């Protein structure tokens, strides 16, 4: 997480977004059915400080969930 270096290498499974959405948990559940996918959700943008719509792509690589996302404008 380039915006939160302290989270690099940590377990994000329990992290919740605004409103209590368990985004990473939802990604893990989706990846159980398909090895890759995408999601749109609300998340705090570290640049603007506002809660914005974010779209992420994710894939299982070597047993690890790897993802990348961007904020929609």
C-alpha positions as a printed Julia matrix, in Angstrom:
73×3 Matrix{Float64}:
   0.0     0.0     0.0
   1.97    2.99   -1.25
  -0.23    5.4     0.7
   0.2     3.5     3.98
   3.68    1.95    4.05
   3.06    0.58    7.55
   0.49   -1.82    6.05
   2.91   -3.36    3.53
   3.32   -7.05    4.36
   0.48   -7.07    6.89
  -2.77   -9.04    6.86
  -5.54   -6.79    5.51
  -8.28   -9.4     5.99
  -9.88   -7.6     8.95
  -9.61   -4.05    7.54
 -12.95   -2.35    7.02
 -13.81    0.56    4.81
 -16.3     3.33    5.46
 -19.59    1.96    6.7
 -17.96   -1.26    7.91
 -17.47   -2.86    4.49
 -14.99   -5.74    4.73
 -13.52   -5.16    1.26
 -10.53   -7.49    1.51
 -12.59  -10.25    3.08
 -15.02   -9.89    0.16
 -12.12  -10.17   -2.3
 -10.89  -13.36   -0.63
 -14.38  -14.85   -0.78
 -14.73  -13.93   -4.47
 -11.3   -15.42   -5.22
 -12.43  -18.77   -3.8
 -14.82  -19.08   -6.75
 -12.6   -17.53   -9.44
  -8.81  -17.04   -9.24
  -9.14  -13.44  -10.42
 -11.76  -10.72  -10.41
 -12.6    -7.09   -9.82
 -14.67   -5.04   -7.37
 -16.0    -1.52   -7.05
 -16.35   -0.13   -3.53
 -16.03    3.02   -1.4
 -12.67    3.75    0.26
 -10.88    6.77    1.68
  -8.59    8.32   -0.93
  -5.3     9.14    0.83
  -4.63   12.04   -1.56
  -7.95   13.87   -1.17
  -8.96   12.55    2.25
 -12.48   11.99    0.88
 -14.37    8.71    0.66
 -14.5     7.95   -3.05
 -15.4     5.13   -5.42
 -12.49    2.76   -6.02
 -12.19   -0.06   -8.53
  -9.74   -2.92   -7.9
  -8.55   -5.95   -9.82
  -7.24   -8.96   -7.89
  -5.74  -12.36   -8.56
  -4.43  -15.3    -6.57
  -0.67  -15.67   -7.17
   1.19  -18.44   -5.38
  -1.59  -18.74   -2.8
  -1.55  -14.99   -2.05
  -4.22  -12.45   -3.0
  -2.58   -9.67   -5.02
  -4.53   -6.59   -6.07
  -4.3    -3.16   -7.62
  -6.89   -0.41   -7.7
  -7.67    3.12   -8.78
 -10.07    5.86   -7.75
 -12.78    6.75  -10.25
 -13.43   10.37  -11.05
